[in-house]
Amino acid sequence: MLRCGRFVLPLDRPLVMGVVNVTPDSFSDGGRFQSPDAAASHARRLVEQGADLIDIGGESTRPGAQPVSERDEMERILPVLDSLKDLQTPISVDTRRPEVMKAALAAGASMINDVRALSEPYAHEAVATTGCAVCLMHMKGDPRTMQHSPHYDDVVQEVKAFLKEAVRKARFAGIGADRIVVDPGIGFGKTSAHNLALLRDLNHLKDIGVPILVGVSRKSLIGAVTGRPVEERLAGSLAMALLALLGGATILRVHDVKETKDVIAVWEAFRQ
Ligand code: 7PJ
């Protein structure tokens, strides 16, 4: 099970994390969920479709994205958390900033999803004394430049070593293993070949000993494989989601919750 603030999530079947962006430049939603009300009702719709977690992000991390100020990030996220106070599904907040983490957790968030794996000063402290869950993700470089010819000698071993170390640091800071998940960071400083190698050898991350979260939904990897623009990547995303399950993924971060639940139903039927 995963401890997630006031929630405890069972891990005997895969979970779906539904994405709600509150960023005007998010590549896959094109800024459709900018207003807090629209973001909140989108979150509720995803819960109705069966999302086990909701992930809210106020700073785009897409390749080439420019940083957002801390104040803007708070102004985007906090009103959404406020209008979702009654939600009986844990909310994850996608942020790298300790001050945003603290404010989000105080406003009802149950998980911090940090694409920088708590690398900013005082990020560990911001989450350690709360009961929230954390997602530690691998990224090489930063969003502005990460897709400029990334290089690895052995992408799987390097990502694994990074995540192992991130888990060690988090545990040292007092975050229990039952609050941690890791994520190879598909598309974050990786070519399609790197992304595919990570998905193919996803099971190598299993012995880190914490659940694996994977996000492939609508990403450029799907575009590279299928040749489809972002609005036509559903089928490719679902196929890739199934491959992530085959590799041992426990949490799938997706835009299309209803469809991904069907993939999980197929996977569960097959597995049993
Ligand atoms: C991911 C994420 C991911 C985690 C984004 C997008 C780009 N957080 N935030 N894992 N991707 N943990 O949604 O395509 O893969 S933003």
mmCIF file of C-alpha atoms and ligand atoms in Angstrom:
data_model
loop_
_atom_site.group_PDB
_atom_site.id
_atom_site.type_symbol
_atom_site.label_atom_id
_atom_site.label_comp_id
_atom_site.label_asym_id
_atom_site.label_seq_id
_atom_site.Cartn_x
_atom_site.Cartn_y
_atom_site.Cartn_z
ATOM 1 C CA MET A 1 0.000 0.000 0.000
ATOM 2 C CA LEU A 2 0.949 3.599 -0.534
ATOM 3 C CA ARG A 3 0.480 6.140 2.244
ATOM 4 C CA CYS A 4 -0.872 9.281 0.716
ATOM 5 C CA GLY A 5 -1.810 11.821 3.364
ATOM 6 C CA ARG A 6 -5.182 10.844 4.830
ATOM 7 C CA PHE A 7 -5.553 8.140 2.181
ATOM 8 C CA VAL A 8 -4.075 4.670 1.908
ATOM 9 C CA LEU A 9 -3.946 3.305 -1.616
ATOM 10 C CA PRO A 10 -3.906 -0.453 -2.157
ATOM 11 C CA LEU A 11 -1.287 -1.568 -4.671
ATOM 12 C CA ASP A 12 -2.568 -5.027 -5.530
ATOM 13 C CA ARG A 13 -3.831 -3.706 -8.856
ATOM 14 C CA PRO A 14 -2.534 -0.867 -11.052
ATOM 15 C CA LEU A 15 -3.701 2.670 -10.252
ATOM 16 C CA VAL A 16 -4.568 5.507 -12.582
ATOM 17 C CA MET A 17 -3.391 9.047 -11.949
ATOM 18 C CA GLY A 18 -5.466 11.504 -13.994
ATOM 19 C CA VAL A 19 -3.693 14.617 -15.250
ATOM 20 C CA VAL A 20 -5.184 18.059 -14.745
ATOM 21 C CA ASN A 21 -3.072 20.887 -16.097
ATOM 22 C CA VAL A 22 -3.522 24.440 -14.936
ATOM 23 C CA THR A 23 -0.897 25.715 -17.331
ATOM 24 C CA PRO A 24 -1.657 27.807 -20.411
ATOM 25 C CA ASP A 25 1.132 26.170 -22.432
ATOM 26 C CA SER A 26 0.624 22.502 -21.643
ATOM 27 C CA PHE A 27 1.230 20.737 -24.940
ATOM 28 C CA SER A 28 -1.449 18.091 -24.681
ATOM 29 C CA ASP A 29 -4.390 20.120 -23.461
ATOM 30 C CA GLY A 30 -3.445 23.392 -25.121
ATOM 31 C CA GLY A 31 -4.394 25.396 -22.059
ATOM 32 C CA ARG A 32 -7.968 24.169 -21.988
ATOM 33 C CA PHE A 33 -8.021 23.914 -18.193
ATOM 34 C CA GLN A 34 -6.781 27.314 -17.217
ATOM 35 C CA SER A 35 -9.515 28.571 -14.926
ATOM 36 C CA PRO A 36 -9.666 27.018 -11.449
ATOM 37 C CA ASP A 37 -13.317 26.083 -11.966
ATOM 38 C CA ALA A 38 -12.619 24.359 -15.250
ATOM 39 C CA ALA A 39 -9.654 22.514 -13.731
ATOM 40 C CA ALA A 40 -11.713 21.421 -10.726
ATOM 41 C CA SER A 41 -14.574 20.123 -12.830
ATOM 42 C CA HIS A 42 -12.133 18.309 -15.069
ATOM 43 C CA ALA A 43 -10.673 16.668 -11.955
ATOM 44 C CA ARG A 44 -14.157 15.587 -10.832
ATOM 45 C CA ARG A 45 -14.868 14.141 -14.256
ATOM 46 C CA LEU A 46 -11.649 12.106 -14.107
ATOM 47 C CA VAL A 47 -12.626 10.798 -10.668
ATOM 48 C CA GLU A 48 -16.028 9.755 -12.047
ATOM 49 C CA GLN A 49 -14.155 7.893 -14.767
ATOM 50 C CA GLY A 50 -12.277 5.967 -12.111
ATOM 51 C CA ALA A 51 -9.079 7.913 -11.424
ATOM 52 C CA ASP A 52 -7.385 6.727 -8.219
ATOM 53 C CA LEU A 53 -5.335 9.924 -7.956
ATOM 54 C CA ILE A 54 -5.459 13.362 -9.537
ATOM 55 C CA ASP A 55 -2.260 15.178 -10.520
ATOM 56 C CA ILE A 56 -2.450 18.966 -10.685
ATOM 57 C CA GLY A 57 0.371 20.976 -12.187
ATOM 58 C CA GLY A 58 0.824 24.737 -12.408
ATOM 59 C CA GLU A 59 4.199 24.876 -14.112
ATOM 60 C CA SER A 60 4.658 23.247 -17.499
ATOM 61 C CA THR A 61 7.597 20.861 -17.704
ATOM 62 C CA ARG A 62 7.254 20.187 -21.420
ATOM 63 C CA PRO A 63 10.447 20.414 -23.480
ATOM 64 C CA GLY A 64 11.339 24.053 -24.061
ATOM 65 C CA ALA A 65 8.939 25.381 -21.399
ATOM 66 C CA GLN A 66 9.915 28.523 -19.538
ATOM 67 C CA PRO A 67 9.778 28.574 -15.737
ATOM 68 C CA VAL A 68 6.753 30.150 -14.044
ATOM 69 C CA SER A 69 7.127 32.391 -10.991
ATOM 70 C CA GLU A 70 6.426 30.866 -7.608
ATOM 71 C CA ARG A 71 3.569 33.293 -7.101
ATOM 72 C CA ASP A 72 1.938 32.427 -10.432
ATOM 73 C CA GLU A 73 2.335 28.744 -9.692
ATOM 74 C CA MET A 74 0.586 29.147 -6.322
ATOM 75 C CA GLU A 75 -2.148 31.287 -7.858
ATOM 76 C CA ARG A 76 -2.868 28.558 -10.372
ATOM 77 C CA ILE A 77 -2.879 25.610 -8.002
ATOM 78 C CA LEU A 78 -4.302 26.789 -4.676
ATOM 79 C CA PRO A 79 -7.778 27.808 -5.912
ATOM 80 C CA VAL A 80 -8.143 24.406 -7.582
ATOM 81 C CA LEU A 81 -7.187 22.600 -4.375
ATOM 82 C CA ASP A 82 -9.606 24.785 -2.492
ATOM 83 C CA SER A 83 -12.544 23.883 -4.710
ATOM 84 C CA LEU A 84 -11.625 20.183 -4.482
ATOM 85 C CA LYS A 85 -11.434 20.098 -0.672
ATOM 86 C CA ASP A 86 -14.308 17.618 -0.445
ATOM 87 C CA LEU A 87 -12.881 15.220 -3.052
ATOM 88 C CA GLN A 88 -12.547 11.680 -1.717
ATOM 89 C CA THR A 89 -9.625 10.957 -4.017
ATOM 90 C CA PRO A 90 -6.050 11.972 -3.228
ATOM 91 C CA ILE A 91 -4.635 14.944 -5.102
ATOM 92 C CA SER A 92 -1.020 15.090 -6.166
ATOM 93 C CA VAL A 93 0.626 18.406 -6.934
ATOM 94 C CA ASP A 94 3.288 18.567 -9.601
ATOM 95 C CA THR A 95 5.885 21.010 -8.291
ATOM 96 C CA ARG A 96 9.598 21.332 -7.602
ATOM 97 C CA ARG A 97 9.289 24.276 -5.213
ATOM 98 C CA PRO A 98 9.359 23.657 -1.464
ATOM 99 C CA GLU A 99 7.156 26.680 -0.729
ATOM 100 C CA VAL A 100 4.548 25.466 -3.199
ATOM 101 C CA MET A 101 4.776 21.970 -1.687
ATOM 102 C CA LYS A 102 4.065 23.330 1.788
ATOM 103 C CA ALA A 103 1.201 25.530 0.636
ATOM 104 C CA ALA A 104 -0.327 22.725 -1.440
ATOM 105 C CA LEU A 105 -0.130 20.213 1.401
ATOM 106 C CA ALA A 106 -1.694 22.741 3.783
ATOM 107 C CA ALA A 107 -4.472 23.243 1.202
ATOM 108 C CA GLY A 108 -5.326 19.544 1.113
ATOM 109 C CA ALA A 109 -2.936 17.895 -1.344
ATOM 110 C CA SER A 110 -1.916 14.336 -0.400
ATOM 111 C CA MET A 111 1.036 13.764 -2.702
ATOM 112 C CA ILE A 112 3.923 15.726 -4.198
ATOM 113 C CA ASN A 113 4.966 14.800 -7.706
ATOM 114 C CA ASP A 114 8.412 16.299 -8.221
ATOM 115 C CA VAL A 115 10.014 15.923 -11.631
ATOM 116 C CA ARG A 116 13.255 17.002 -9.899
ATOM 117 C CA ALA A 117 13.046 14.303 -7.231
ATOM 118 C CA LEU A 118 13.189 16.739 -4.276
ATOM 119 C CA SER A 119 16.496 18.210 -5.426
ATOM 120 C CA GLU A 120 15.768 21.846 -4.496
ATOM 121 C CA PRO A 121 17.090 23.011 -1.126
ATOM 122 C CA TYR A 122 14.630 22.215 1.691
ATOM 123 C CA ALA A 123 12.364 20.140 -0.530
ATOM 124 C CA HIS A 124 12.804 17.092 1.713
ATOM 125 C CA GLU A 125 11.977 19.152 4.782
ATOM 126 C CA ALA A 126 8.839 20.496 3.111
ATOM 127 C CA VAL A 127 7.355 17.013 2.828
ATOM 128 C CA ALA A 128 9.077 14.886 5.478
ATOM 129 C CA THR A 129 6.975 15.796 8.507
ATOM 130 C CA THR A 130 3.681 15.526 6.628
ATOM 131 C CA GLY A 131 2.195 12.154 5.745
ATOM 132 C CA CYS A 132 2.060 12.843 2.037
ATOM 133 C CA ALA A 133 3.294 10.528 -0.695
ATOM 134 C CA VAL A 134 6.080 11.636 -3.043
ATOM 135 C CA CYS A 135 6.922 10.732 -6.596
ATOM 136 C CA LEU A 136 10.659 10.934 -7.324
ATOM 137 C CA MET A 137 11.208 11.268 -11.058
ATOM 138 C CA HIS A 138 14.360 11.088 -13.154
ATOM 139 C CA MET A 139 15.139 14.008 -15.441
ATOM 140 C CA LYS A 140 18.407 14.771 -17.197
ATOM 141 C CA GLY A 141 18.978 18.520 -17.470
ATOM 142 C CA ASP A 142 16.062 20.921 -17.188
ATOM 143 C CA PRO A 143 12.952 21.417 -19.333
ATOM 144 C CA ARG A 144 14.394 24.305 -21.339
ATOM 145 C CA THR A 145 17.289 22.284 -22.723
ATOM 146 C CA MET A 146 16.735 18.635 -21.814
ATOM 147 C CA GLN A 147 15.914 17.466 -25.335
ATOM 148 C CA HIS A 148 19.127 18.910 -26.823
ATOM 149 C CA SER A 149 20.825 15.592 -27.758
ATOM 150 C CA PRO A 150 20.683 13.809 -24.395
ATOM 151 C CA HIS A 151 23.377 11.176 -23.934
ATOM 152 C CA TYR A 152 23.725 8.126 -21.698
ATOM 153 C CA ASP A 153 26.220 5.276 -21.718
ATOM 154 C CA ASP A 154 23.567 2.982 -20.228
ATOM 155 C CA VAL A 155 20.264 4.732 -19.778
ATOM 156 C CA VAL A 156 18.611 2.004 -17.692
ATOM 157 C CA GLN A 157 21.506 1.709 -15.234
ATOM 158 C CA GLU A 158 21.918 5.488 -14.962
ATOM 159 C CA VAL A 159 18.232 6.124 -14.329
ATOM 160 C CA LYS A 160 18.118 3.273 -11.845
ATOM 161 C CA ALA A 161 21.177 4.535 -9.942
ATOM 162 C CA PHE A 162 19.699 8.035 -9.832
ATOM 163 C CA LEU A 163 16.344 6.804 -8.508
ATOM 164 C CA LYS A 164 17.986 4.539 -5.933
ATOM 165 C CA GLU A 165 19.976 7.488 -4.632
ATOM 166 C CA ALA A 166 16.893 9.730 -4.618
ATOM 167 C CA VAL A 167 15.036 7.113 -2.536
ATOM 168 C CA ARG A 168 18.003 6.802 -0.160
ATOM 169 C CA LYS A 169 18.072 10.583 0.385
ATOM 170 C CA ALA A 170 14.317 10.743 0.884
ATOM 171 C CA ARG A 171 14.394 7.936 3.422
ATOM 172 C CA PHE A 172 17.338 9.564 5.190
ATOM 173 C CA ALA A 173 15.224 12.730 5.445
ATOM 174 C CA GLY A 174 12.532 10.747 7.221
ATOM 175 C CA ILE A 175 10.172 9.863 4.391
ATOM 176 C CA GLY A 176 9.031 6.270 4.870
ATOM 177 C CA ALA A 177 9.361 3.817 1.991
ATOM 178 C CA ASP A 178 5.572 3.368 2.082
ATOM 179 C CA ARG A 179 5.229 7.020 0.976
ATOM 180 C CA ILE A 180 7.601 6.869 -2.008
ATOM 181 C CA VAL A 181 7.146 6.023 -5.677
ATOM 182 C CA VAL A 182 9.743 6.345 -8.442
ATOM 183 C CA ASP A 183 9.363 7.277 -12.091
ATOM 184 C CA PRO A 184 11.856 6.864 -14.974
ATOM 185 C CA GLY A 185 10.659 10.196 -16.440
ATOM 186 C CA ILE A 186 9.705 9.236 -19.968
ATOM 187 C CA GLY A 187 10.575 12.148 -22.267
ATOM 188 C CA PHE A 188 12.613 14.093 -19.704
ATOM 189 C CA GLY A 189 16.063 14.395 -21.277
ATOM 190 C CA LYS A 190 15.691 11.216 -23.330
ATOM 191 C CA THR A 191 15.533 10.272 -26.986
ATOM 192 C CA SER A 192 12.885 7.845 -28.222
ATOM 193 C CA ALA A 193 15.517 5.088 -28.085
ATOM 194 C CA HIS A 194 16.226 5.932 -24.425
ATOM 195 C CA ASN A 195 12.506 5.992 -23.606
ATOM 196 C CA LEU A 196 11.931 2.629 -25.291
ATOM 197 C CA ALA A 197 14.926 1.076 -23.529
ATOM 198 C CA LEU A 198 13.504 2.238 -20.187
ATOM 199 C CA LEU A 199 10.074 0.809 -20.962
ATOM 200 C CA ARG A 200 11.553 -2.454 -22.217
ATOM 201 C CA ASP A 201 13.648 -2.859 -19.052
ATOM 202 C CA LEU A 202 11.193 -1.259 -16.648
ATOM 203 C CA ASN A 203 11.341 -4.393 -14.486
ATOM 204 C CA HIS A 204 14.986 -3.524 -13.694
ATOM 205 C CA LEU A 205 13.626 -0.720 -11.510
ATOM 206 C CA LYS A 206 11.591 -3.156 -9.413
ATOM 207 C CA ASP A 207 14.363 -3.939 -6.965
ATOM 208 C CA ILE A 208 14.539 -0.310 -5.850
ATOM 209 C CA GLY A 209 11.689 -1.632 -3.736
ATOM 210 C CA VAL A 210 9.024 1.039 -4.204
ATOM 211 C CA PRO A 211 6.135 1.289 -6.710
ATOM 212 C CA ILE A 212 6.879 2.523 -10.229
ATOM 213 C CA LEU A 213 4.895 5.354 -11.792
ATOM 214 C CA VAL A 214 5.014 5.822 -15.561
ATOM 215 C CA GLY A 215 3.746 8.639 -17.762
ATOM 216 C CA VAL A 216 3.617 8.084 -21.507
ATOM 217 C CA SER A 217 0.196 9.575 -22.242
ATOM 218 C CA ARG A 218 0.192 11.617 -25.499
ATOM 219 C CA LYS A 219 3.943 12.186 -25.271
ATOM 220 C CA SER A 220 6.248 12.832 -28.213
ATOM 221 C CA LEU A 221 7.486 9.247 -27.867
ATOM 222 C CA ILE A 222 4.017 8.156 -29.023
ATOM 223 C CA GLY A 223 4.228 10.735 -31.799
ATOM 224 C CA ALA A 224 7.634 9.437 -32.869
ATOM 225 C CA VAL A 225 6.418 5.835 -32.993
ATOM 226 C CA THR A 226 3.028 6.436 -34.647
ATOM 227 C CA GLY A 227 3.645 9.627 -36.622
ATOM 228 C CA ARG A 228 0.489 11.101 -35.053
ATOM 229 C CA PRO A 229 -0.104 14.643 -33.780
ATOM 230 C CA VAL A 230 -0.909 15.049 -30.091
ATOM 231 C CA GLU A 231 -4.696 14.911 -30.501
ATOM 232 C CA GLU A 232 -4.440 11.514 -32.243
ATOM 233 C CA ARG A 233 -2.213 9.679 -29.782
ATOM 234 C CA LEU A 234 -4.835 7.864 -27.710
ATOM 235 C CA ALA A 235 -4.412 4.391 -29.219
ATOM 236 C CA GLY A 236 -0.628 4.617 -29.122
ATOM 237 C CA SER A 237 -0.767 5.837 -25.519
ATOM 238 C CA LEU A 238 -3.003 2.928 -24.490
ATOM 239 C CA ALA A 239 -0.752 0.380 -26.172
ATOM 240 C CA MET A 240 2.264 1.889 -24.439
ATOM 241 C CA ALA A 241 0.387 1.913 -21.116
ATOM 242 C CA LEU A 242 -0.166 -1.832 -21.452
ATOM 243 C CA LEU A 243 3.562 -2.338 -22.103
ATOM 244 C CA ALA A 244 4.323 -0.316 -18.968
ATOM 245 C CA LEU A 245 2.028 -2.637 -16.989
ATOM 246 C CA LEU A 246 3.838 -5.625 -18.464
ATOM 247 C CA GLY A 247 7.107 -4.118 -17.190
ATOM 248 C CA GLY A 248 5.697 -3.759 -13.692
ATOM 249 C CA ALA A 249 4.321 -0.224 -13.559
ATOM 250 C CA THR A 250 1.954 0.286 -10.613
ATOM 251 C CA ILE A 251 0.695 3.798 -11.338
ATOM 252 C CA LEU A 252 -0.107 5.123 -14.807
ATOM 253 C CA ARG A 253 -0.165 8.910 -15.203
ATOM 254 C CA VAL A 254 -2.639 9.596 -18.022
ATOM 255 C CA HIS A 255 -4.943 12.142 -19.598
ATOM 256 C CA ASP A 256 -7.497 9.545 -20.729
ATOM 257 C CA VAL A 257 -8.685 7.857 -17.554
ATOM 258 C CA LYS A 258 -11.745 6.002 -18.840
ATOM 259 C CA GLU A 259 -9.832 4.351 -21.674
ATOM 260 C CA THR A 260 -6.857 3.504 -19.464
ATOM 261 C CA LYS A 261 -9.181 1.804 -16.957
ATOM 262 C CA ASP A 262 -10.186 -0.547 -19.783
ATOM 263 C CA VAL A 263 -6.529 -1.318 -20.473
ATOM 264 C CA ILE A 264 -6.116 -2.198 -16.795
ATOM 265 C CA ALA A 265 -9.252 -4.378 -16.891
ATOM 266 C CA VAL A 266 -7.773 -6.289 -19.834
ATOM 267 C CA TRP A 267 -4.417 -6.575 -18.058
ATOM 268 C CA GLU A 268 -6.016 -7.823 -14.835
ATOM 269 C CA ALA A 269 -8.118 -10.405 -16.687
ATOM 270 C CA PHE A 270 -5.049 -11.629 -18.567
ATOM 271 C CA ARG A 271 -2.834 -11.694 -15.491
ATOM 272 C CA GLN A 272 -5.270 -13.783 -13.470
HETATM 273 C C1 7PJ B 1 5.368 13.368 -16.112
HETATM 274 C C2 7PJ B 1 5.132 14.146 -14.987
HETATM 275 C C3 7PJ B 1 5.786 12.009 -15.941
HETATM 276 C C4 7PJ B 1 5.651 12.405 -13.572
HETATM 277 C C5 7PJ B 1 4.806 15.334 -16.760
HETATM 278 C C6 7PJ B 1 3.334 15.370 -19.806
HETATM 279 C C7 7PJ B 1 4.507 16.165 -19.413
HETATM 280 N N1 7PJ B 1 5.264 13.668 -13.728
HETATM 281 N N2 7PJ B 1 4.787 15.371 -15.411
HETATM 282 N N3 7PJ B 1 5.911 11.594 -14.644
HETATM 283 N N4 7PJ B 1 5.136 14.121 -17.210
HETATM 284 N N5 7PJ B 1 5.802 11.893 -12.351
HETATM 285 O O1 7PJ B 1 2.339 15.252 -19.088
HETATM 286 O O2 7PJ B 1 3.366 14.871 -20.944
HETATM 287 O O3 7PJ B 1 6.046 11.250 -16.869
HETATM 288 S S1 7PJ B 1 4.456 16.729 -17.731
#
